[in-house]
XYZ file of C-alpha atoms in Angstrom:
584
model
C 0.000 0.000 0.000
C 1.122 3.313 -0.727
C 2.007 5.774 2.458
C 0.052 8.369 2.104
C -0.791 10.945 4.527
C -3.730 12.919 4.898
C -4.486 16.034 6.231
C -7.552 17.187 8.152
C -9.233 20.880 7.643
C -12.343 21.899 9.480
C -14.345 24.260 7.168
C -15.984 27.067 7.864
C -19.740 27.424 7.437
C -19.606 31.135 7.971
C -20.232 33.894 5.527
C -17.605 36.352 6.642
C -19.172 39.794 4.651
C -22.843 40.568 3.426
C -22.276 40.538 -0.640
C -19.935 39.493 -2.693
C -19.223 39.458 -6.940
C -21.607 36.631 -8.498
C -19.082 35.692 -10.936
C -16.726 34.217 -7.925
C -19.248 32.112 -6.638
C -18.834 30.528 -9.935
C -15.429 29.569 -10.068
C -14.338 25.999 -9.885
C -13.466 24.739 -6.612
C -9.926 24.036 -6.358
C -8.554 20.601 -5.314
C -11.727 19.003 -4.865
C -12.973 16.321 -7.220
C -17.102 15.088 -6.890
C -17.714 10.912 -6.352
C -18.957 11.006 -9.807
C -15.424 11.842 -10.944
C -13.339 10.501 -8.252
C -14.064 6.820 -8.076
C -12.911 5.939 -11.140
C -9.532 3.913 -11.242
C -7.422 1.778 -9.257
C -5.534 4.395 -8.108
C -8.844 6.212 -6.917
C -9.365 2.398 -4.995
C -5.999 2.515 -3.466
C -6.402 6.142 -1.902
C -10.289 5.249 -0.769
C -9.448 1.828 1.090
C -6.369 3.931 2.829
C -8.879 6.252 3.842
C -10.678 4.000 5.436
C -7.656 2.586 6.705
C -7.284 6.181 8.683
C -11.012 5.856 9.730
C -10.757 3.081 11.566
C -7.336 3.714 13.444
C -8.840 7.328 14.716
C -12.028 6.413 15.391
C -11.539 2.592 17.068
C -7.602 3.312 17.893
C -7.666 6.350 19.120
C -8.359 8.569 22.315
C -11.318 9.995 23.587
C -9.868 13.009 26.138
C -8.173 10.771 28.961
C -9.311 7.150 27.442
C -10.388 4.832 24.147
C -13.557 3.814 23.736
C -12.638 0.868 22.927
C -9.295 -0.138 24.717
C -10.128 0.907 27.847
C -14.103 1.141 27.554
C -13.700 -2.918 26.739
C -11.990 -4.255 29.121
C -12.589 -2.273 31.954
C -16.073 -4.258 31.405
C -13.960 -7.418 32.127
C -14.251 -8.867 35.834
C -10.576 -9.557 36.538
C -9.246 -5.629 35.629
C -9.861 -2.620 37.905
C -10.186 0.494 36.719
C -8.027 2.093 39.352
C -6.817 5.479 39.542
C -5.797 7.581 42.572
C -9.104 6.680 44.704
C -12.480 6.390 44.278
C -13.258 10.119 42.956
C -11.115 9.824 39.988
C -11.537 8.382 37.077
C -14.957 7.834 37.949
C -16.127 7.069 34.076
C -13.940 4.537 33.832
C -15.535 2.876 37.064
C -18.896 3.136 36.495
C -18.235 0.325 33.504
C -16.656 -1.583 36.240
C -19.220 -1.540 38.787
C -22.393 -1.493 36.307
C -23.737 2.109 37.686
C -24.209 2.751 33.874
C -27.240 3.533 31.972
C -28.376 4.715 28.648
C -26.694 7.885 28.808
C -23.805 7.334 29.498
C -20.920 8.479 27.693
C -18.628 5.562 26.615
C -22.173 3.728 25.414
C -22.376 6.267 22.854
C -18.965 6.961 22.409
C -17.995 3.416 21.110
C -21.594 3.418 19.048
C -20.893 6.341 16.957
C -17.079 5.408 16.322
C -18.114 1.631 15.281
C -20.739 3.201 13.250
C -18.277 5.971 11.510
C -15.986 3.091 10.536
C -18.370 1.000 8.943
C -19.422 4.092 6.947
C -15.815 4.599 5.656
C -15.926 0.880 4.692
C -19.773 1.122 2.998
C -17.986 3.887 0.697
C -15.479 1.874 -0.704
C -18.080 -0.935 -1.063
C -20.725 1.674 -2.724
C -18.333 3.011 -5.253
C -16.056 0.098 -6.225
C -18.405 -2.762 -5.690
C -19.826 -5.324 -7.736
C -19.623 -4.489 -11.340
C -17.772 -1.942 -10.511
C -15.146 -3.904 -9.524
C -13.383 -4.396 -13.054
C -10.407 -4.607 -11.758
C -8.002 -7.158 -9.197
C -7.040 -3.973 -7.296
C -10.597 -3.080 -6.859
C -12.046 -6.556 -6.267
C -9.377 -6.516 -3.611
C -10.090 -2.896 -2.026
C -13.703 -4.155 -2.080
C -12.762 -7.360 -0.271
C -10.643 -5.330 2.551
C -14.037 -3.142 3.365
C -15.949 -6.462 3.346
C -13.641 -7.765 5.827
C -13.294 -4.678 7.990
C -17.446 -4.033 8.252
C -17.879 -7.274 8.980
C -15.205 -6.996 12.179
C -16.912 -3.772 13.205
C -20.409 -5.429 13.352
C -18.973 -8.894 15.143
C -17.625 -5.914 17.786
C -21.281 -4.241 17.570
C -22.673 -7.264 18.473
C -20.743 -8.358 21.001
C -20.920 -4.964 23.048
C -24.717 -4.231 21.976
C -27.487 -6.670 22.096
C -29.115 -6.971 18.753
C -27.294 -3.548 17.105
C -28.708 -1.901 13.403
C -26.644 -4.200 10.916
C -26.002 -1.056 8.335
C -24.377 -2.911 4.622
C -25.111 0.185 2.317
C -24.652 3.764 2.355
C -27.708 5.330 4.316
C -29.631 8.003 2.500
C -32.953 8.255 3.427
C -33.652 5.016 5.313
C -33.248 4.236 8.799
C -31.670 1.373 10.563
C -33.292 -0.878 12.760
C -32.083 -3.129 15.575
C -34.892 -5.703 14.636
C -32.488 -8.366 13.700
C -31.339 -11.497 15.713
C -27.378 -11.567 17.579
C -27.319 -14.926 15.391
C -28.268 -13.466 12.016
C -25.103 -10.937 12.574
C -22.900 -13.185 13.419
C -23.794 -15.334 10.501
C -23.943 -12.304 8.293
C -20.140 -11.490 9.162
C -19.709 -15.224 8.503
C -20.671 -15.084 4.967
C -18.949 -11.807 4.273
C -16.004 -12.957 5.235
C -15.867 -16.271 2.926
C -16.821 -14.191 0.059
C -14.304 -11.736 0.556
C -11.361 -14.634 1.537
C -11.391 -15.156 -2.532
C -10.555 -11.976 -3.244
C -7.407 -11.564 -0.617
C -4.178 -11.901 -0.822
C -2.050 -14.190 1.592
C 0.137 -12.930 3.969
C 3.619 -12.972 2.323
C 5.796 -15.012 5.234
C 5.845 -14.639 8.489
C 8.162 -11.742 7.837
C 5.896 -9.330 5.834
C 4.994 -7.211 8.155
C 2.710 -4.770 5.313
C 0.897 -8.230 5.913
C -0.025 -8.137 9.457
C -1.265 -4.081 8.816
C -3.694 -4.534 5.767
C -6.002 -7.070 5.257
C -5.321 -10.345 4.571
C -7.428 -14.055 3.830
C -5.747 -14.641 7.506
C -7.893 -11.800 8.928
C -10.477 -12.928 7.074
C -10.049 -16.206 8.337
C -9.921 -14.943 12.085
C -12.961 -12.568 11.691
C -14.901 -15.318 9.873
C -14.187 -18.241 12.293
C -14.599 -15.926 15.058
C -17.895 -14.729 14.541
C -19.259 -18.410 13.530
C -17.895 -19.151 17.068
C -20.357 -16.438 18.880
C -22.788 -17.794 16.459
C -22.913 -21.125 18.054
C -21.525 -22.097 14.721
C -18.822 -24.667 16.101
C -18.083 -26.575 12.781
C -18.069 -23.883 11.090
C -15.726 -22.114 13.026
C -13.430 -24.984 12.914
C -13.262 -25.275 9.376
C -12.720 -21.537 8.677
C -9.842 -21.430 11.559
C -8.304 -24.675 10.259
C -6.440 -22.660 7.586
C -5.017 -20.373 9.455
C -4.086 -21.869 12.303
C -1.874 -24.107 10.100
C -0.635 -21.515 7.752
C 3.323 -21.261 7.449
C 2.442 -17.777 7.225
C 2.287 -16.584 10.864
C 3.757 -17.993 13.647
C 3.666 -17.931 17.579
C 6.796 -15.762 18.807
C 8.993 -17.994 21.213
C 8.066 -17.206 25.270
C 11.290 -15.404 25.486
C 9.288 -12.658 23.255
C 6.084 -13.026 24.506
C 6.163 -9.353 26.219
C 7.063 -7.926 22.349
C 3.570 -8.803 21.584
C 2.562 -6.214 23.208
C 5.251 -2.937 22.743
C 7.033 -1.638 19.387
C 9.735 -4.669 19.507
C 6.615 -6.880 18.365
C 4.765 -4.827 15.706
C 3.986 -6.268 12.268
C 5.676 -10.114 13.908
C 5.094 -13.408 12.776
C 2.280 -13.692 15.464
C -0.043 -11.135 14.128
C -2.455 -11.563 12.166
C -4.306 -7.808 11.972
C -3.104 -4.568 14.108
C -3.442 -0.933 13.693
C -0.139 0.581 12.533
C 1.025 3.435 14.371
C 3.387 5.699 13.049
C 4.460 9.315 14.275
C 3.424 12.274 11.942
C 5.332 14.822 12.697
C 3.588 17.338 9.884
C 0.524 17.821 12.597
C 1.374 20.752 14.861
C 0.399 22.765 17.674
C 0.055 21.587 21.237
C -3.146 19.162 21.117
C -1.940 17.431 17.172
C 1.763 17.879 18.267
C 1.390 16.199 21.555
C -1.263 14.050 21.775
C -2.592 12.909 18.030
C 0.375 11.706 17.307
C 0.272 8.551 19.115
C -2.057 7.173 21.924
C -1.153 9.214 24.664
C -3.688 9.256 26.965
C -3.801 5.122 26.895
C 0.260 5.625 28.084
C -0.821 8.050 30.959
C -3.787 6.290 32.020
C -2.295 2.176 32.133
C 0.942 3.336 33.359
C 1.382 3.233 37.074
C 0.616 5.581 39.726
C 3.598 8.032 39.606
C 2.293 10.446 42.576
C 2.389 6.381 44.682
C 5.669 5.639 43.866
C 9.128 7.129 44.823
C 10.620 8.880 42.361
C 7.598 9.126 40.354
C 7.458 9.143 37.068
C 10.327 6.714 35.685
C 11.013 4.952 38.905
C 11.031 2.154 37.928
C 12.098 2.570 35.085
C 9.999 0.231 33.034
C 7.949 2.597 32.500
C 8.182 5.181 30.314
C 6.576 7.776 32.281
C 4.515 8.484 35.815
C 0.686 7.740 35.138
C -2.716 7.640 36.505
C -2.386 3.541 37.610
C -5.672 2.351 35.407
C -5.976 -0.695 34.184
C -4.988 -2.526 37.675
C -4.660 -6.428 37.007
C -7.402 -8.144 40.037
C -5.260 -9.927 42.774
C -7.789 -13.374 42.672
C -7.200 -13.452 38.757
C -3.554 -12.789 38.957
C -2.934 -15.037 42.313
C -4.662 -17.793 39.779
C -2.195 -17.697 37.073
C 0.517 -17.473 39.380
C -0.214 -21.239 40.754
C -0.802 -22.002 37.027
C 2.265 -20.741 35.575
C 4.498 -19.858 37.987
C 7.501 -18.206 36.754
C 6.730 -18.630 33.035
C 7.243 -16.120 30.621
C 3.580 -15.233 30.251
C 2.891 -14.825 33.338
C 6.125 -12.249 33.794
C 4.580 -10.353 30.659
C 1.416 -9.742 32.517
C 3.012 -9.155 36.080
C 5.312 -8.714 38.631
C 5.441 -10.795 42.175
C 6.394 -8.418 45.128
C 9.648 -9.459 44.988
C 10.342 -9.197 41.331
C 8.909 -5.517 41.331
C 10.965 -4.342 44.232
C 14.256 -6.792 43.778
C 14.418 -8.370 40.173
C 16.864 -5.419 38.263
C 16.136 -7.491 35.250
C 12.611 -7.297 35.078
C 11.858 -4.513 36.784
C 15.418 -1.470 37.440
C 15.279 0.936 40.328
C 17.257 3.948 40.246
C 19.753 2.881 42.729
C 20.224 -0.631 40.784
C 23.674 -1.282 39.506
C 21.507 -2.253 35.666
C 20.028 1.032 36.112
C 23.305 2.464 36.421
C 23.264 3.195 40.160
C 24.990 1.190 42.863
C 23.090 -1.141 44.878
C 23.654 -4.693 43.588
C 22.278 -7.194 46.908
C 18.881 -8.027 47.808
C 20.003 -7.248 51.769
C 20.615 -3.641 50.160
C 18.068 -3.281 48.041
C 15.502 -4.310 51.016
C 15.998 -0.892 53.036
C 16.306 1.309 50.135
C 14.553 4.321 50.287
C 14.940 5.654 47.137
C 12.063 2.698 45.926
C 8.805 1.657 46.870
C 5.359 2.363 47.297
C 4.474 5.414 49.330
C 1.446 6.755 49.659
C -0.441 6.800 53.415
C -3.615 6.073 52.411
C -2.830 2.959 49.978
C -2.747 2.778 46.289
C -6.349 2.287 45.172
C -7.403 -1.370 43.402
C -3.956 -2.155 43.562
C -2.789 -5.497 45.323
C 0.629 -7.583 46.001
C 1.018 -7.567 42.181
C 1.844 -5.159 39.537
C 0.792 -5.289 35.737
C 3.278 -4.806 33.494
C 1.645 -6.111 30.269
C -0.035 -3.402 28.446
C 2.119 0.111 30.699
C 4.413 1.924 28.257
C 7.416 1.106 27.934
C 10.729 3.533 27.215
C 10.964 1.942 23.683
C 7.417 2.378 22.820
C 7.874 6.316 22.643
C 9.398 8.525 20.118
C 10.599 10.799 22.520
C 10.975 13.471 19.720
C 7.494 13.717 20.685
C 6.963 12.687 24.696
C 7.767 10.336 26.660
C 3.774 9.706 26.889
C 2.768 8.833 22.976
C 2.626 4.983 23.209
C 3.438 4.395 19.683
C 3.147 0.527 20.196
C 0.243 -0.720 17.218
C -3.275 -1.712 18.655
C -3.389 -5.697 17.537
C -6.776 -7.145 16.969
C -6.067 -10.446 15.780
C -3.200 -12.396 16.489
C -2.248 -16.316 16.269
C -2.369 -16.888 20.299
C -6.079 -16.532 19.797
C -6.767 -17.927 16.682
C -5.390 -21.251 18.375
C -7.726 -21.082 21.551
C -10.448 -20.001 19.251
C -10.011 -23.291 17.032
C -9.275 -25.714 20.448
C -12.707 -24.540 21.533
C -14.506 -24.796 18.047
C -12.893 -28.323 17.875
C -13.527 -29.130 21.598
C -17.203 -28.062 20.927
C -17.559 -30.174 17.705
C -16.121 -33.228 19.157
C -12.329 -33.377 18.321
C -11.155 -33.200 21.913
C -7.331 -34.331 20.518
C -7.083 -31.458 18.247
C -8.248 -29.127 21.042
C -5.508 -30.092 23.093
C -2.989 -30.169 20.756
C -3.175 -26.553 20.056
C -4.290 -25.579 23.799
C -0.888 -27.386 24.641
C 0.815 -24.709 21.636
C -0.006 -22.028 23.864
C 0.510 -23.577 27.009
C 4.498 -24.565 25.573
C 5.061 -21.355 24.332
C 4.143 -19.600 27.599
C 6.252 -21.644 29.668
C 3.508 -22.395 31.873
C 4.352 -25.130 34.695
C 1.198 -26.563 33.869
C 0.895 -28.615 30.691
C -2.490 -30.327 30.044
C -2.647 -33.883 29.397
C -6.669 -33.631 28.465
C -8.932 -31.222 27.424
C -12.291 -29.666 28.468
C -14.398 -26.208 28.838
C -12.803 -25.227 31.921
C -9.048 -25.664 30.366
C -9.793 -23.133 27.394
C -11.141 -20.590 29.538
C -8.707 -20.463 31.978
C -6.474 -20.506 28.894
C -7.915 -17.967 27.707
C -7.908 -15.471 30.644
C -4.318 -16.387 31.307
C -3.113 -15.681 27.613
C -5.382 -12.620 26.776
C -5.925 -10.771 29.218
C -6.359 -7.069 29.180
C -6.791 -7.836 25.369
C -10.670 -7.143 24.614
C -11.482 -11.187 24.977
C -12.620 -11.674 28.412
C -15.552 -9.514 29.146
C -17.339 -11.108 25.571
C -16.813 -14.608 26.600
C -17.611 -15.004 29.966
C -20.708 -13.726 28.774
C -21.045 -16.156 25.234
C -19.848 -18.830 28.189
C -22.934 -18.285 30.269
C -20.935 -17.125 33.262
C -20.668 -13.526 33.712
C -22.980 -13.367 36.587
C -21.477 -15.818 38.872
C -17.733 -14.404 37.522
C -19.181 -10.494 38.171
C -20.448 -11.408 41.957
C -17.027 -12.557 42.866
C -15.690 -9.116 42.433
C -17.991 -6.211 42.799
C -17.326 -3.875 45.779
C -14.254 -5.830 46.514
C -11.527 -3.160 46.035
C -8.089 -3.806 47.580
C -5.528 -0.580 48.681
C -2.248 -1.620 48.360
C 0.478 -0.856 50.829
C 4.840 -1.657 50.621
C 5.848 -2.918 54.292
C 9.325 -0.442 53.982
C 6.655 3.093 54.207
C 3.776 1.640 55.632
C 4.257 -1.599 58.259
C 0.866 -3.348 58.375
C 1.997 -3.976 61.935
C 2.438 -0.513 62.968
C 5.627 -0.284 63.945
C 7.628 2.750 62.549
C 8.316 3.572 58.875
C 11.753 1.779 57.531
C 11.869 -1.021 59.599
C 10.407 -3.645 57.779
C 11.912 -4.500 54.080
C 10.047 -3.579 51.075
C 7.049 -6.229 50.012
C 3.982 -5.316 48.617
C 0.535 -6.280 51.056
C -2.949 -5.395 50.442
C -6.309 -4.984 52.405
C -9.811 -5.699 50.883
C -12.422 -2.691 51.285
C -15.928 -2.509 50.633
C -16.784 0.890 49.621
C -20.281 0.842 48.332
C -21.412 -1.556 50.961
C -20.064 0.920 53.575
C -21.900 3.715 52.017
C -25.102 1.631 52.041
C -25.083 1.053 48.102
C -25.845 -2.428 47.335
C -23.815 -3.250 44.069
C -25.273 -5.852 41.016
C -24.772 -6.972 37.804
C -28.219 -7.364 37.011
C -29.223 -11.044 34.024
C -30.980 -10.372 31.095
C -28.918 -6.898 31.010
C -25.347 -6.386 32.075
C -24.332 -8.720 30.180
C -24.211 -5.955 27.106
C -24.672 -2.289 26.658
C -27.593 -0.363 26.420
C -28.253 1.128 22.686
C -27.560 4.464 23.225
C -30.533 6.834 24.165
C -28.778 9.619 22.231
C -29.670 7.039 18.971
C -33.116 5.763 20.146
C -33.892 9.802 20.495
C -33.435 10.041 17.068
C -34.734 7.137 15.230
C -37.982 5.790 15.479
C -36.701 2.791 14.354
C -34.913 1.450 17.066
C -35.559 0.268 20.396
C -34.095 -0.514 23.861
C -33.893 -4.779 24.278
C -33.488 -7.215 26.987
C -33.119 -5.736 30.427
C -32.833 -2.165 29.170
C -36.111 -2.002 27.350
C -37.863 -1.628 30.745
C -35.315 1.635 31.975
């Protein structure tokens, strides 16, 4: 694909004077060129599937003031991430996802609407203009087949956060969409869109081409297609289309040693991936808000980065991270003590997140200031212990924070161009890579009654992550825990556990239970004076609402998705409020 940039202007609607000369209201618009004209050639193709391209890394990619829509709006829906923050009055829109003190209004439900909704509109143009006989051409077949691919990902997310969403597969002129149609019917609609686009795709190129992993591909058309048969209850189906891929010399898993790459710059456009967002800094966009901020995803770096104001030496102490943040994204102590007795010291698990000791002792993993790695001078653990230029300080504990730290999706010093701050994660936004497609196929096979495939790829992941425990059979239970343990904080969870049937009983566990997090060295949870005690994370479990007298619920038949958003049902007569919501 060509790199091309684009620029943005905002027009004004203004008329800035009260007459002007007739004749210059009739000359020709510069620069401008109308559909008739435009979408004409293969080069016209080219420049309109980019475009779209663009659409869907600002609107699902990007930031939305001090979060994403869909990053964090997704899985801080998930039962085994807090959405943290400096206590309970901040950050208070990310919470109210966590905590299900939502309702129809409410921001983020609309927010994540209207961006799904813009991208399949960039992908209906393409479709519109270059579609069937149209499409006289193999570059335009394949621009054609790209949109295909990419609508039919936004609706499988559309259905998987809203119950029964408007599927929209034309340009809207004077009709309106309805929500009338079944979850199933979606599913199978992104299905068939899929297989008829796979014919018109081009493989991946190795598992080196990394254009490969950033444009469409049969692979991601593989993924997307097996997928959504999957949520269908499509289990055969889903098999078959994941088959494929899964055993395409195409991609690859990365070895555990470079497992955490996944998920920063070192692993963009790898063998593993199968679709991401490419990030790249554009230094042509100016000014304060495009020079700092539109240039990569920096609010997602500030808000999953840890608590700088709770740790000594703030902001790059330790210096993991790239910069101080606001501590989102905190990984839940039951969840992470879980994969701890699963994995132990594997290389997943170290990806996700630090012990106690490995946060405060292992220089490797995780450099103080005053470690000889970092370039200071303390080299012993008896050293290290009564250090007091590390640690966790703050009185009143670190809010939904435990005796673990996440690691797995903070910014790291690598993932910034620092020509721009040290706060613009420029690390791509993945949305389909190989690790899933294989737990994705075990359960499809599992489900249609080839337990011996289903373990032979569940045992794939569990080899490559180093886990201690290696299955020797197969069932439900093993794939979700899989799962959890591979992808978390990775948009899966909060969609399954509720396609599993479990979200209640997985939601009940962990509402109202917020642990404060406190580091023996500052804070002795005997007592006894400050700097006596070595450095080691502990944590107490508080139960804010139910101290306030607020009873806390995820409520069947209506948590388990979104509420269409009230702003839409305002304005079209033609859709409705389902399930639970319909009676708010």
């Amino acid at each position: 694909m060509k790199k091309i940039l684009f620029s943005v202007a905002l027009l004004s609607a203004g008329m800035m004077c009260t007459s002007c000369d007739q004749d210059l209201l009739e000359i020709e618009q510069k620069a401008t060129s109308s559909t008739g004209n435009f979408y004409k050639t293969d080069a016209d193709a080219e420049s309109a599937v980019t475009a779209m391209y663009a659409t869907y890394i600002g609107e699902i990619g990007g930031n939305e003031g001090i979060w994403s829509a869909y990053i964090t709006g997704i899985n801080y829906a998930s039962d085994d991430v807090f959405a943290a923050g400096g206590d309970m009055a901040d950050h208070t829109g990310f919470r109210e996802l966590n905590e299900f003190r939502y309702d129809a209004s409410f921001g983020p439900v609309s927010t994540l609407y209207n961006h799904i909704y813009k991208a399949i509109y960039s992908a209906n143009l393409v479709i519109n203009y270059f579609g069937g006989e149209l499409a006289d051409t193999p570059t335009k077949k394949q621009a054609v087949a790209e949109a295909r691919v990419m609508r039919a990902w936004a609706h499988m997310l559309a259905a998987q956060v809203y119950y029964q969403p408007p599927l929209v597969d034309h340009l809207i002129t004077t009709d309106k969409p309805s929500n009338d149609i079944s979850q199933k019917e979606i599913f199978d609609w992104c299905v068939k869109e899929c297989e008829e686009a796979a014919n018109d795709l081009p493989e991946r190129k190795g598992q080196s081409d990394k254009e490969g992993a950033w444009r469409v591909t049969k692979g991601f058309a593989q993924f997307v297609g097996g997928k959504s048969a999957l949520f269908a209850g499509d289990n055969a189906k889903a098999a078959s289309l994941l088959k494929p891929l899964v055993e395409s010399s195409n991609y690859a898993l990365v070895p555990g040693n470079r497992f955490r790459d996944l998920f920063h710059v070192e692993g963009d456009g790898c063998e593993e991936k199968i679709f991401e967002f490419n990030y790249t800094t554009n230094t042509a966009i100016g000014g304060v808000w495009g020079g700092s901020i539109q240039r990569g995803r920096w609010m997602v770096a500030n808000v999953l980065n840890w608590r700088g104001d709770d740790i000594v030496g703030g902001g790059k102490n330790p210096q993991i991270c790239a910069t101080g943040g606001w501590g989102g994204g905190s990984i839940n102590q039951d969840f992470a003590h879980k994969m701890l007795a699963n994995d132990g010291d594997s290389y997943r698990r170290k990806a996700t997140f630090l012990t106690s000791d490995e946060f405060f002792y292992d220089a490797t993993l995780c450099p103080w200031a005053d470690d000889v790695e970092a370039g200071g001078k303390l080299s012993t653990r008896a050293e290290k212990e009564f250090d007091e230029n590390r640690g966790i300080t703050k009185s009143a504990g670190s809010f939904s924070r435990s005796d673990v730290m996440e690691v797995k999706m903070m910014c790291h010093p690598k993932d910034v161009d620092l020509s721009v701050g040290d706060n613009c994660n420029n690390t791509n936004l993945c949305l389909a890579r190989l690790g899933e497609a294989y737990l994705l196929y075990a359960e499809a096979c599992l489900a249609s009654g080839n337990s011996s495939e289903a373990l032979k790829y569940v045992n794939k992941i569990q080899q490559r992550a180093g886990s201690k425990t290696i299955s020797s059979s197969v069932d439900l239970q093993t794939i979700q825990d899989e799962k959890q343990y591979e992808l978390w904080f990775e948009g899966c969870r909060w969609f399954d556990i509720v396609r599993w049937g479990i979200a209640k009983q997985c939601y009940d566990k962990v509402l109202d239970n917020i642990p404060l997090q406190w580091d023996e060295y500052w804070n002795p949870s005997d007592g006894s004076a400050p700097k006596t005690k070595p450095h080691k994370l502990y944590y107490k479990i508080h139960h804010p609402f139910a101290d306030a007298g607020i009873k806390l619920q995820f409520v069947a038949g209506k948590n388990e998705y979104w509420p269409i958003p009230q702003t839409v049902i305002e304005i079209n007569d033609q859709m409705h409020q389902v399930r639970g919501w319909a009676n708010n």
